[in-house]
mmCIF file of C-alpha atoms and ligand atoms in Angstrom:
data_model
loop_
_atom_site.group_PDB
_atom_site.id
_atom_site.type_symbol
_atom_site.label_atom_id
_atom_site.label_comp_id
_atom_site.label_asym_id
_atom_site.label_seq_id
_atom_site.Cartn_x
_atom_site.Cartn_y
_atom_site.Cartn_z
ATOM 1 C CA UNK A 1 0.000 0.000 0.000
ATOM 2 C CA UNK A 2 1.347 3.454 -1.502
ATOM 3 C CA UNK A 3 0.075 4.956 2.173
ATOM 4 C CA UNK A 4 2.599 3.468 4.118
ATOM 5 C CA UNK A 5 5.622 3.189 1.960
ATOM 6 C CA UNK A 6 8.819 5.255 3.506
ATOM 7 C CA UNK A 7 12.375 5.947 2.822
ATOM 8 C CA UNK A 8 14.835 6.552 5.514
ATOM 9 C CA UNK A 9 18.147 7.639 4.630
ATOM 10 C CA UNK A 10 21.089 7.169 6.639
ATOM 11 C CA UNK A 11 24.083 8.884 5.250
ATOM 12 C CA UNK A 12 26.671 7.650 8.293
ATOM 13 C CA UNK A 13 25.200 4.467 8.966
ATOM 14 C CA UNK A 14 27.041 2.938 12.413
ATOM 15 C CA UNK A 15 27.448 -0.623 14.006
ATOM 16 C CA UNK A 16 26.522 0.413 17.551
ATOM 17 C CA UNK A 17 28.460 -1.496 20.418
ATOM 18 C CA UNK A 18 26.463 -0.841 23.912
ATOM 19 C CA UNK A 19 28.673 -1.786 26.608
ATOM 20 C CA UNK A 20 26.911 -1.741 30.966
ATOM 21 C CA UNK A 21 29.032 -1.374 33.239
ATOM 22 C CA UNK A 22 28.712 0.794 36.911
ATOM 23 C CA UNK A 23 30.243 3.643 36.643
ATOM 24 C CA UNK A 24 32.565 5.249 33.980
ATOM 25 C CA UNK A 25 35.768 6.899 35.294
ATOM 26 C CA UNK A 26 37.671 8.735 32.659
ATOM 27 C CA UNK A 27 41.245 7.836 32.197
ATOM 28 C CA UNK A 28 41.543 4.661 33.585
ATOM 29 C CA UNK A 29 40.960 1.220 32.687
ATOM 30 C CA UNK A 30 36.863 0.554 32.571
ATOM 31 C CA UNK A 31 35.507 -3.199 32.636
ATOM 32 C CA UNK A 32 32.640 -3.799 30.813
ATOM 33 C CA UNK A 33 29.666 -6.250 32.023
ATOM 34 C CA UNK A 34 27.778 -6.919 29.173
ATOM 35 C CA UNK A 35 27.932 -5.744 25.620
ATOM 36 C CA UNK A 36 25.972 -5.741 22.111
ATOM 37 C CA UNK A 37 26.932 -4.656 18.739
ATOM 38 C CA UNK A 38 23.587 -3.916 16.502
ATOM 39 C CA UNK A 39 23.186 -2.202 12.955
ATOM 40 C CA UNK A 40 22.451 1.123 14.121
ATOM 41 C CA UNK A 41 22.814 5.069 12.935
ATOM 42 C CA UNK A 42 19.744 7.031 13.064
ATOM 43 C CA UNK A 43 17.765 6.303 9.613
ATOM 44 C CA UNK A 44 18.266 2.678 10.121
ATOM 45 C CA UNK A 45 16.817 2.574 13.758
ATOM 46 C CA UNK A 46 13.413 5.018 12.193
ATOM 47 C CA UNK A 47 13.274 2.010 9.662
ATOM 48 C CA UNK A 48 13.317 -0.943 11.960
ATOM 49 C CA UNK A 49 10.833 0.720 14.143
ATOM 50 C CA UNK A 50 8.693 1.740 10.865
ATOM 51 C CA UNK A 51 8.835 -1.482 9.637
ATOM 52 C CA UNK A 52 8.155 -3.584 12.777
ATOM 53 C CA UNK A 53 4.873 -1.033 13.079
ATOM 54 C CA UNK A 54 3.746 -2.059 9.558
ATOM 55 C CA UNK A 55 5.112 0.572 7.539
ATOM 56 C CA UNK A 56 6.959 -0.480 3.644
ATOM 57 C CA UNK A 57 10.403 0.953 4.468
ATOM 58 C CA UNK A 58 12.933 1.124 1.912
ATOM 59 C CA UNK A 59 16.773 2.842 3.428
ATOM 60 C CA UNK A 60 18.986 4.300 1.770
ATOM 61 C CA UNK A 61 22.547 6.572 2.393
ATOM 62 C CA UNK A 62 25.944 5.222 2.026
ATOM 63 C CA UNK A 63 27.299 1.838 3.566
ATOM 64 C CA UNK A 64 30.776 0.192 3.992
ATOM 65 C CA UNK A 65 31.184 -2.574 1.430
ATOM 66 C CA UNK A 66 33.494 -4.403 4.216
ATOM 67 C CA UNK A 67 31.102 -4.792 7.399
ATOM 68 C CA UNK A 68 27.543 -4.797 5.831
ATOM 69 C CA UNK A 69 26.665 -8.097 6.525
ATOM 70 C CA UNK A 70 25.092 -7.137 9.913
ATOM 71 C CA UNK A 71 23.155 -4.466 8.412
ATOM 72 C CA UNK A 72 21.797 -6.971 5.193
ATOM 73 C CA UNK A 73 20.848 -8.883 7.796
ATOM 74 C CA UNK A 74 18.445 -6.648 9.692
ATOM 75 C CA UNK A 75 16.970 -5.300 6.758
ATOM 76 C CA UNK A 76 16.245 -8.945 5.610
ATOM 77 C CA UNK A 77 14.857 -10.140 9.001
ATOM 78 C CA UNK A 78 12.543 -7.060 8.976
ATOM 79 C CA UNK A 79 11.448 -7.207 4.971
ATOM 80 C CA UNK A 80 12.966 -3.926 4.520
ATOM 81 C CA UNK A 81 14.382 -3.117 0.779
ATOM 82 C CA UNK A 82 17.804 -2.166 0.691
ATOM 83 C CA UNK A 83 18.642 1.070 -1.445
ATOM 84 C CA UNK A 84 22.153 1.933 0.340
ATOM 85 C CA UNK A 85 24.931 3.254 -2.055
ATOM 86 C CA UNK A 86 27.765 0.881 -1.516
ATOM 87 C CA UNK A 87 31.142 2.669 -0.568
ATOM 88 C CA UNK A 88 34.822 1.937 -0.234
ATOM 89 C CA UNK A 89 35.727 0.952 3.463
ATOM 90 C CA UNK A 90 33.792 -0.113 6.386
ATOM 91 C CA UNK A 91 30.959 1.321 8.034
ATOM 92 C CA UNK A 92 31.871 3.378 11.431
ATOM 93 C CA UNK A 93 31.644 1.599 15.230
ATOM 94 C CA UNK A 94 29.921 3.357 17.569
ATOM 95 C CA UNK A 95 30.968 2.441 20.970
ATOM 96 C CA UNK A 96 27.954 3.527 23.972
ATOM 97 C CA UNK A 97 28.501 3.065 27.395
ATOM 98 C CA UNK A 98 25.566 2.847 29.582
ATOM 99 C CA UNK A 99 26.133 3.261 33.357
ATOM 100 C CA UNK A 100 23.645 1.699 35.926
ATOM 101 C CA UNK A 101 22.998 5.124 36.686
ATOM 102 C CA UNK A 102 21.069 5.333 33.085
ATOM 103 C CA UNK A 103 23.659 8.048 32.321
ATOM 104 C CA UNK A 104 24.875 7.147 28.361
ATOM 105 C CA UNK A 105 28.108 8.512 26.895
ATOM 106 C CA UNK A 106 28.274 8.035 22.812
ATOM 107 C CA UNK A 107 31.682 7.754 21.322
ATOM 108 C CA UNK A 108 30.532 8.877 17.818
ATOM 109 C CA UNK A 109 33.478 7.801 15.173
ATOM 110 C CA UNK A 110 33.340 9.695 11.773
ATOM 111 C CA UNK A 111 32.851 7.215 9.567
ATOM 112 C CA UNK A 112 33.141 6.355 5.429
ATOM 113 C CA UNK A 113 34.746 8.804 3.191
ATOM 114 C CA UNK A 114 32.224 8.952 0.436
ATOM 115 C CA UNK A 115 33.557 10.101 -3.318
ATOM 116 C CA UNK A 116 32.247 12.543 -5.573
ATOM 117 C CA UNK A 117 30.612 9.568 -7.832
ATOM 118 C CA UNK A 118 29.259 7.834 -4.638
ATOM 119 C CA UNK A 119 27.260 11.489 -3.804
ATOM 120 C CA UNK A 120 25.775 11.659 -7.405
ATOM 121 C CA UNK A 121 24.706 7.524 -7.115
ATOM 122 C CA UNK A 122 23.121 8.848 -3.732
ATOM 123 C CA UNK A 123 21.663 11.519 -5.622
ATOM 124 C CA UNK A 124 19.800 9.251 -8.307
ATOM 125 C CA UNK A 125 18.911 6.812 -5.852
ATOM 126 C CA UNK A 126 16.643 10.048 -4.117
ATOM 127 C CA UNK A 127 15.564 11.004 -7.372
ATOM 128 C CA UNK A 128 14.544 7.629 -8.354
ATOM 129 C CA UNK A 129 12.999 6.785 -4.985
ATOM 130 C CA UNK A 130 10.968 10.394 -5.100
ATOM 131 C CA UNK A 131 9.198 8.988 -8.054
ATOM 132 C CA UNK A 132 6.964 6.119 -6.253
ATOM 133 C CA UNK A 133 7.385 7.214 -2.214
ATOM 134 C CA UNK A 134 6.384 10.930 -0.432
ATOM 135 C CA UNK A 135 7.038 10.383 2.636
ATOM 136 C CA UNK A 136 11.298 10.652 3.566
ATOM 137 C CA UNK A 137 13.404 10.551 7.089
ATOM 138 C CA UNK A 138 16.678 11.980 6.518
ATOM 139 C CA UNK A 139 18.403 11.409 9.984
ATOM 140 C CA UNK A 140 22.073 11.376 11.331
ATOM 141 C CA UNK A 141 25.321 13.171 10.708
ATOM 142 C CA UNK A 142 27.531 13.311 7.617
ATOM 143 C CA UNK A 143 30.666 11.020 6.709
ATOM 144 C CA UNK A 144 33.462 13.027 5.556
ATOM 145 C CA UNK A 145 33.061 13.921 1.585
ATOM 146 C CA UNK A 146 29.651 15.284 1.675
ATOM 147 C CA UNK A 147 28.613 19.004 2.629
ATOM 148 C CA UNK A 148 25.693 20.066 4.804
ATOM 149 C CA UNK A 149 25.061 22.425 1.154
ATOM 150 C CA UNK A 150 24.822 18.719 -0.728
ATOM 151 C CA UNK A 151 22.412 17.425 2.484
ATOM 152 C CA UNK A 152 20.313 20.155 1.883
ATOM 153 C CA UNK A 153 20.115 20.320 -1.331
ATOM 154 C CA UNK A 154 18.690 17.267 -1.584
ATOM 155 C CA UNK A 155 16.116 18.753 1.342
ATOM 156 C CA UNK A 156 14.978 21.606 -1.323
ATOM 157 C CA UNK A 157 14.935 18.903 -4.106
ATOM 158 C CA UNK A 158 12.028 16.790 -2.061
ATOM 159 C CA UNK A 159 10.365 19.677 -0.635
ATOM 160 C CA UNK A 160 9.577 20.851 -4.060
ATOM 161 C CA UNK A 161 7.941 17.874 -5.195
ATOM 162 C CA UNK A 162 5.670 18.361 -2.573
ATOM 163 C CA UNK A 163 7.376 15.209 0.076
ATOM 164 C CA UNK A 164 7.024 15.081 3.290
ATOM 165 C CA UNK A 165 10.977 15.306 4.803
ATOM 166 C CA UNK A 166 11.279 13.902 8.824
ATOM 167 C CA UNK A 167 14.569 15.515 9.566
ATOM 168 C CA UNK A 168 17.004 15.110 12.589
ATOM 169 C CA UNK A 169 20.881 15.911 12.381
ATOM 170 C CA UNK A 170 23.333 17.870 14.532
ATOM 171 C CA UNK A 171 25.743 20.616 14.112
ATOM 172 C CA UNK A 172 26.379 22.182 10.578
ATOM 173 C CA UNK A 173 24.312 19.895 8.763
ATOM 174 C CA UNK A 174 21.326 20.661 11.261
ATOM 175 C CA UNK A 175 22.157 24.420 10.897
ATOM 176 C CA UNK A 176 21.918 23.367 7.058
ATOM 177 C CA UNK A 177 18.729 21.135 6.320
ATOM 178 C CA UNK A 178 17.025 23.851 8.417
ATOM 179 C CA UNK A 179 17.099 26.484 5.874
ATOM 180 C CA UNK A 180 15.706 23.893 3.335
ATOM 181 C CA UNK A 181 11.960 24.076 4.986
ATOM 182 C CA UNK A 182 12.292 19.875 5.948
ATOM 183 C CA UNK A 183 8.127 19.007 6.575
ATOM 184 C CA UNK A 184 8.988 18.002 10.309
ATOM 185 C CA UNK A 185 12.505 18.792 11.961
ATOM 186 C CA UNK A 186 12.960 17.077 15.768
ATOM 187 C CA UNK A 187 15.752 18.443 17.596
ATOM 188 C CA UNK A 188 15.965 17.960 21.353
ATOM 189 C CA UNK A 189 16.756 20.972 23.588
ATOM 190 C CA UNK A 190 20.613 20.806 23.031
ATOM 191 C CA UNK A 191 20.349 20.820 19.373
ATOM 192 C CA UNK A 192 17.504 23.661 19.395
ATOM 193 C CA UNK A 193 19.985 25.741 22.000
ATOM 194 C CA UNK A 194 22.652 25.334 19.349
ATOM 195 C CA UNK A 195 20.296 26.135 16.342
ATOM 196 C CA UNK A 196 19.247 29.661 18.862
ATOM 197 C CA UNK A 197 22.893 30.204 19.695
ATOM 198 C CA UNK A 198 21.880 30.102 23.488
ATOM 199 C CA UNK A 199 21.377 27.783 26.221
ATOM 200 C CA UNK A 200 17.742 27.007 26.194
ATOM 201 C CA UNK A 201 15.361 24.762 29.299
ATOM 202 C CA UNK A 202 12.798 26.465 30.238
ATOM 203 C CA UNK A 203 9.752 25.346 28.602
ATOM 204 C CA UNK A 204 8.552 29.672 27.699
ATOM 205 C CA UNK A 205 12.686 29.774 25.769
ATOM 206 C CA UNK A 206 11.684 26.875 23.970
ATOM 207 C CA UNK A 207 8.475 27.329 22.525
ATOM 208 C CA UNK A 208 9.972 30.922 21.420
ATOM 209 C CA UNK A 209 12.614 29.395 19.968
ATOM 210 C CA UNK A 210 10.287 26.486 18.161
ATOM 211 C CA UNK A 211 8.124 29.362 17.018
ATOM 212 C CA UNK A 212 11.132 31.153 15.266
ATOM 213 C CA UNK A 213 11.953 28.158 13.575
ATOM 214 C CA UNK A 214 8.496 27.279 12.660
ATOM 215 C CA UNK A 215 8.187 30.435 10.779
ATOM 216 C CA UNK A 216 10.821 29.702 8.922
ATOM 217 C CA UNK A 217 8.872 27.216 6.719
ATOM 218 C CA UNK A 218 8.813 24.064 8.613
ATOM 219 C CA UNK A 219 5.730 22.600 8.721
ATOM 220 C CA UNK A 220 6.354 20.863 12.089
ATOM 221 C CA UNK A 221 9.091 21.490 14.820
ATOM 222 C CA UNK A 222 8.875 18.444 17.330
ATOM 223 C CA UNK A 223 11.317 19.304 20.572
ATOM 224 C CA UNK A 224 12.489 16.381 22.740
ATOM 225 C CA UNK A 225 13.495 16.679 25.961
ATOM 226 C CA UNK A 226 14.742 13.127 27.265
ATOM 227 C CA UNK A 227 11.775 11.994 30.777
ATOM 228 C CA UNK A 228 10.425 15.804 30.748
ATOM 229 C CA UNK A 229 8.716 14.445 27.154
ATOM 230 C CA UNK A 230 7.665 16.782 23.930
ATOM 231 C CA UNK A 231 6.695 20.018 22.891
ATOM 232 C CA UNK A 232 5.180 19.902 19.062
ATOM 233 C CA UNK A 233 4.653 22.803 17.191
ATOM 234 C CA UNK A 234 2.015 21.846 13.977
ATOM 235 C CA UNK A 235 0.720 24.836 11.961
ATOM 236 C CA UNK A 236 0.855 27.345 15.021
ATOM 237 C CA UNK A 237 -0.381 25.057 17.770
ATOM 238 C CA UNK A 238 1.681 23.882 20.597
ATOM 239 C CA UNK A 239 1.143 20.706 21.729
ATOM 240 C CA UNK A 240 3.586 19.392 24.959
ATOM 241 C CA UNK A 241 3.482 15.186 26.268
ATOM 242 C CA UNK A 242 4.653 14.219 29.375
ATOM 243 C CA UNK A 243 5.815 10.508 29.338
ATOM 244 C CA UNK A 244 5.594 8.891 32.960
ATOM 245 C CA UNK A 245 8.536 8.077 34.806
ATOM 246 C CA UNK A 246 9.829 4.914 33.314
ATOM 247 C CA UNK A 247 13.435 2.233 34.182
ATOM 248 C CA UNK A 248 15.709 3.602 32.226
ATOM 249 C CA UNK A 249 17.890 0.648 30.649
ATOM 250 C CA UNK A 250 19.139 2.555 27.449
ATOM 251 C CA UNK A 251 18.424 6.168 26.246
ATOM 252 C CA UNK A 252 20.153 5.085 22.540
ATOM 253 C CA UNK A 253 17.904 5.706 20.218
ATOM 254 C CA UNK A 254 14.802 7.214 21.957
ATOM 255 C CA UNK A 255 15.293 10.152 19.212
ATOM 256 C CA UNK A 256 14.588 8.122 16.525
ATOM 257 C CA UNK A 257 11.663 6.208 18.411
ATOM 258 C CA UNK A 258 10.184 9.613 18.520
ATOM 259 C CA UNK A 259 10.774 10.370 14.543
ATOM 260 C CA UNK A 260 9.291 6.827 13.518
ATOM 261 C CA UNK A 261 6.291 7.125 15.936
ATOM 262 C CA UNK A 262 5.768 11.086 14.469
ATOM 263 C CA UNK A 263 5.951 9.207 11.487
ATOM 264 C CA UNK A 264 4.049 6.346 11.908
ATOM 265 C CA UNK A 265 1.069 8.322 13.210
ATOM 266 C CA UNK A 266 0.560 10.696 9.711
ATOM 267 C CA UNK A 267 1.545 7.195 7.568
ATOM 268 C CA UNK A 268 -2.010 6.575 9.324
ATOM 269 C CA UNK A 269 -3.500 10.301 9.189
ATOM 270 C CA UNK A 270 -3.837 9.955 12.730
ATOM 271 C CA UNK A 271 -5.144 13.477 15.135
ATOM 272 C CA UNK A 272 -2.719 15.381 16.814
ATOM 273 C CA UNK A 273 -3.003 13.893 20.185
ATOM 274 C CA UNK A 274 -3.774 10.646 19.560
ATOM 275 C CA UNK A 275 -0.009 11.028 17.426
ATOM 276 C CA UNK A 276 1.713 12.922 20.231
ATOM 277 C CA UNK A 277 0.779 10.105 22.590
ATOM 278 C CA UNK A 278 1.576 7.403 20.607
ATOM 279 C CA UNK A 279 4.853 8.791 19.596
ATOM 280 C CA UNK A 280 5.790 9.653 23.631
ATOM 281 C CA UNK A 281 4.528 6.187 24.610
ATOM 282 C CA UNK A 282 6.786 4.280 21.448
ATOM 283 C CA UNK A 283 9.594 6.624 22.756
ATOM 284 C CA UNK A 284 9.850 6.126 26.436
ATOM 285 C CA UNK A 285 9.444 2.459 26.112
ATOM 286 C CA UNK A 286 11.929 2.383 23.924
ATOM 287 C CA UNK A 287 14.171 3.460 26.923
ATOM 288 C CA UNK A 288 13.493 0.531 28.922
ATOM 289 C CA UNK A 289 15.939 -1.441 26.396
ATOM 290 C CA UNK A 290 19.071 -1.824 24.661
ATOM 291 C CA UNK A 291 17.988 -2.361 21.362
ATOM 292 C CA UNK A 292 15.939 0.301 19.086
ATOM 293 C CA UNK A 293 12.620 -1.834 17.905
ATOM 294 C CA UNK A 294 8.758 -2.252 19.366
ATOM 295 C CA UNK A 295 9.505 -5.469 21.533
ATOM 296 C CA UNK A 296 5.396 -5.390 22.380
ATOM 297 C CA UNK A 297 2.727 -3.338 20.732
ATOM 298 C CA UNK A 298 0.286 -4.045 23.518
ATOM 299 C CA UNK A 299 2.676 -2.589 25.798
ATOM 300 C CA UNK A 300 2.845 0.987 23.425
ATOM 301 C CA UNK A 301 -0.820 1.043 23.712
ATOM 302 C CA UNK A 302 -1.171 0.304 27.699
ATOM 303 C CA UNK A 303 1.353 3.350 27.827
ATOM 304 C CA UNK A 304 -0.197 5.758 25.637
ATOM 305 C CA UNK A 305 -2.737 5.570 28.210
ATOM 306 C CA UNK A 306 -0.180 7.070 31.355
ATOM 307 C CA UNK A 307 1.015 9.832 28.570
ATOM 308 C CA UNK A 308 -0.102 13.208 29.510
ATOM 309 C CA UNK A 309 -0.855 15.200 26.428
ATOM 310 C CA UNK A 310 -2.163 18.801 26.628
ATOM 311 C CA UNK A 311 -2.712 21.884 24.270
ATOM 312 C CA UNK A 312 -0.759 24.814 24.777
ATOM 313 C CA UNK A 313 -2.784 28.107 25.041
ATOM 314 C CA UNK A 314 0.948 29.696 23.447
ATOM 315 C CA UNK A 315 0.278 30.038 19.851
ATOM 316 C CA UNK A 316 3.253 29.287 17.457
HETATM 317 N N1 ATP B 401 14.150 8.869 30.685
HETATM 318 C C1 ATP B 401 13.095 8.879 29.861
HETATM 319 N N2 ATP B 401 11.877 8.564 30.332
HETATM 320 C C2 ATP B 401 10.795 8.564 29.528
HETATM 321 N N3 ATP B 401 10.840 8.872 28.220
HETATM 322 C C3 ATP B 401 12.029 9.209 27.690
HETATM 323 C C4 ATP B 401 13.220 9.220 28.470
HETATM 324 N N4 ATP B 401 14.250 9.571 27.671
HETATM 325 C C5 ATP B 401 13.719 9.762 26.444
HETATM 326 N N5 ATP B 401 12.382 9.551 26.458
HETATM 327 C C6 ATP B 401 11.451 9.669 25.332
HETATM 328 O O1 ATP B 401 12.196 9.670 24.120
HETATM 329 C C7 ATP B 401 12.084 10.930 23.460
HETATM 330 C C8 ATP B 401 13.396 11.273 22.789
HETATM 331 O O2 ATP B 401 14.418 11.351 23.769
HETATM 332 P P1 ATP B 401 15.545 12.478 23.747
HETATM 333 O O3 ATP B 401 14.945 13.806 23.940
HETATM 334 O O4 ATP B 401 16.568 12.042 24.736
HETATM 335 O O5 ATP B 401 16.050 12.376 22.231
HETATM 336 P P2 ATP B 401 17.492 12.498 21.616
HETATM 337 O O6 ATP B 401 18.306 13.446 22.453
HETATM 338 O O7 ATP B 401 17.330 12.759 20.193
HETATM 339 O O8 ATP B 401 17.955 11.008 21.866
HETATM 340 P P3 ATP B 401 19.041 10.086 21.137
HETATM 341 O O9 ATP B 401 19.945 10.991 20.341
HETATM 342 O O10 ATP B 401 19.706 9.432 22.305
HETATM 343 O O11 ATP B 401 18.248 9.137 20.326
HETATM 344 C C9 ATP B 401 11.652 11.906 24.551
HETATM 345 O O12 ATP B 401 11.008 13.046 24.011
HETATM 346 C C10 ATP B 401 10.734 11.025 25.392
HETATM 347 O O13 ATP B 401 9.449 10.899 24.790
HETATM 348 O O1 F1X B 402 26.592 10.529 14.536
HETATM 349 P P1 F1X B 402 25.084 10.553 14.365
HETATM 350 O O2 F1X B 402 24.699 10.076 13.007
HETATM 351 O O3 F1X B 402 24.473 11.851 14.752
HETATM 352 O O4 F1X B 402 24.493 9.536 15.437
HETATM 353 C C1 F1X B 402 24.749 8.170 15.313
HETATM 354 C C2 F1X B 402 24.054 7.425 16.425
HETATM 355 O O5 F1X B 402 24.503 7.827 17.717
HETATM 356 O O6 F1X B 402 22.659 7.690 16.363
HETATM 357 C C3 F1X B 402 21.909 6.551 16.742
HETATM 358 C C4 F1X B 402 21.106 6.860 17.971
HETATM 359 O O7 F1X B 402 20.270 7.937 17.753
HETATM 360 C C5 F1X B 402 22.916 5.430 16.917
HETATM 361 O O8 F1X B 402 22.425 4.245 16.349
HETATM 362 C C6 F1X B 402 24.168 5.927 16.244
HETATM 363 O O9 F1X B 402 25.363 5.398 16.765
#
């Protein structure tokens, strides 16, 4: 079905190893408890949560021809068709260490070097893919060869064929895809604080600063703020969730939870709260484990019911 077809594109795709162990101290020697290496980076995770929802995912971006089996093995397990752009090299490591304390700390590697002909393969792989899908998550950071310009370029490209971009990046190429009016953008409140050039909490700051960047051109701005839950700007109305206090096991990945539930719900043309709660409640479960995916529907929906959703009387 046409309705819930979606491409994700991962453009610095990552093997993530998740390492427990107490407590990290920094410059010594640190023993691990348990560990896990899973295909990761961000557009993959929004596709194995799309697809384990229902939705006909197709990802694209650029993979390492010399550790992809991991990754051809996901997307087989979960029927998802595989569009990637095979490059020179391997595929980055991610290493995340989870202390028992719940606190995470990502060491984020840079990745493939992609060429000038791999960008132009990416490039007709969009164009191509633009002709039978409208609905596209672009999520994660850039491997060295490709400019935030390129990234949002490609933004523009989709925007004015009328598709519906998810977007969610960091740094440059965030500052970048901004300016390309992306349908939804999700930063969380680090990434808006960097987009406003100043350190932003408080829930007033935020929604100012979502409203700037709503009126910008972006359809949707959806802010995440880790337990305190979501603020959602849609065509001028404010809408914040507030997930209830859950056992934090991993935070990896909760981001793009968020993106595929946002994502999931207007696949379906759901309303706006029964979307914001669906989304919170896919998100904050999705904390309770090491491994990005919907381990239990039922359990979603018994959440959704413990989300707090409210209207804002602030007007975007
Ligand atoms: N401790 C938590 N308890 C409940 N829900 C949480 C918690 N942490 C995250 N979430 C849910 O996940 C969403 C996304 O989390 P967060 O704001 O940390 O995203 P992020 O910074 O993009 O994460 P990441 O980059 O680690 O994927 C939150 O808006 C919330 O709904
Ligand atoms: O370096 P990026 O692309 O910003 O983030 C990559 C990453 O941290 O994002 C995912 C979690 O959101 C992980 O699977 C992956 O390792």
């Amino acid at each position: 079905m046409t309705q819930f077809r979606v491409v994700t594109v991962t453009l610095n795709p990552a093997l993530d190893m998740t390492g427990d162990l107490d407590e990290l101290k920094a410059g010594t020697v640190n023993l691990i408890q348990s560990s896990n290496l899973n295909p990761g980076g961000k557009g993959v995770n929004v596709a194995k949560v799309l697809a384990e929802l229902g939705a006909e995912v197709t990802v694209t971006g650029f993979m390492g021809v010399e550790n992809q089996h991991p990754f051809t093995q996901l997307f087989e397990q979960k029927g998802i068709h595989d569009g990637f752009v095979r490059v020179a090299g391997t595929s980055r490591t991610n290493v995340k260490l989870v202390e028992e304390s719940g606190r995470v700390t990502d060491l984020n590697f840079p990745g493939v070097t992609v060429s000038k002909n791999d960008v132009l393969k990416l490039e007709q792989t969009l164009k191509t893919l633009s002709k039978t899908h409208d609905v596209f998550a672009i999520t994660g950071s850039l491997p060295s060869g490709i400019s935030p310009e390129k990234l949002a370029s490609w933004i523009v490209m989709l925007h004015e064929q009328g598709k519906k971009v998810f977007f969610d990046s960091s740094n440059a190429a965030l500052a970048a895809g901004l300016k390309a009016s992306p349908w939804l953008v999700k930063p969380n409140d680090e990434e808006l604080s960097q987009w406003a050039g100043k350190h932003l909490s408080e829930v007033p700051e935020l929604l100012q600063a979502g409203k700037t960047l709503g009126q910008t051109g972006i359809d949707n701005v959806v802010i995440s703020r880790g337990a305190k839950g979501v603020l959602w700007l849609k065509y001028g109305v404010w809408y914040a969730s507030q997930p209830p206090e859950m056992k934090v096991v991993s935070t990896v990945g909760a981001g793009d939870t968020l993106v595929a539930g946002m994502c999931w719900a207007e696949l379906n043309q759901w309303d706006r709260e029964t979307t914001l709660s669906f989304a919170t409640a896919l998100s904050a479960l999705a904390v309770t484990q090491v491994n990005v995916g919907v381990e239990d529907i039922a359990q979603v929906e018994a959440l959704r019911r413990e989300v707090n959703v409210k209207k804002l009387k602030e007007q975007g």
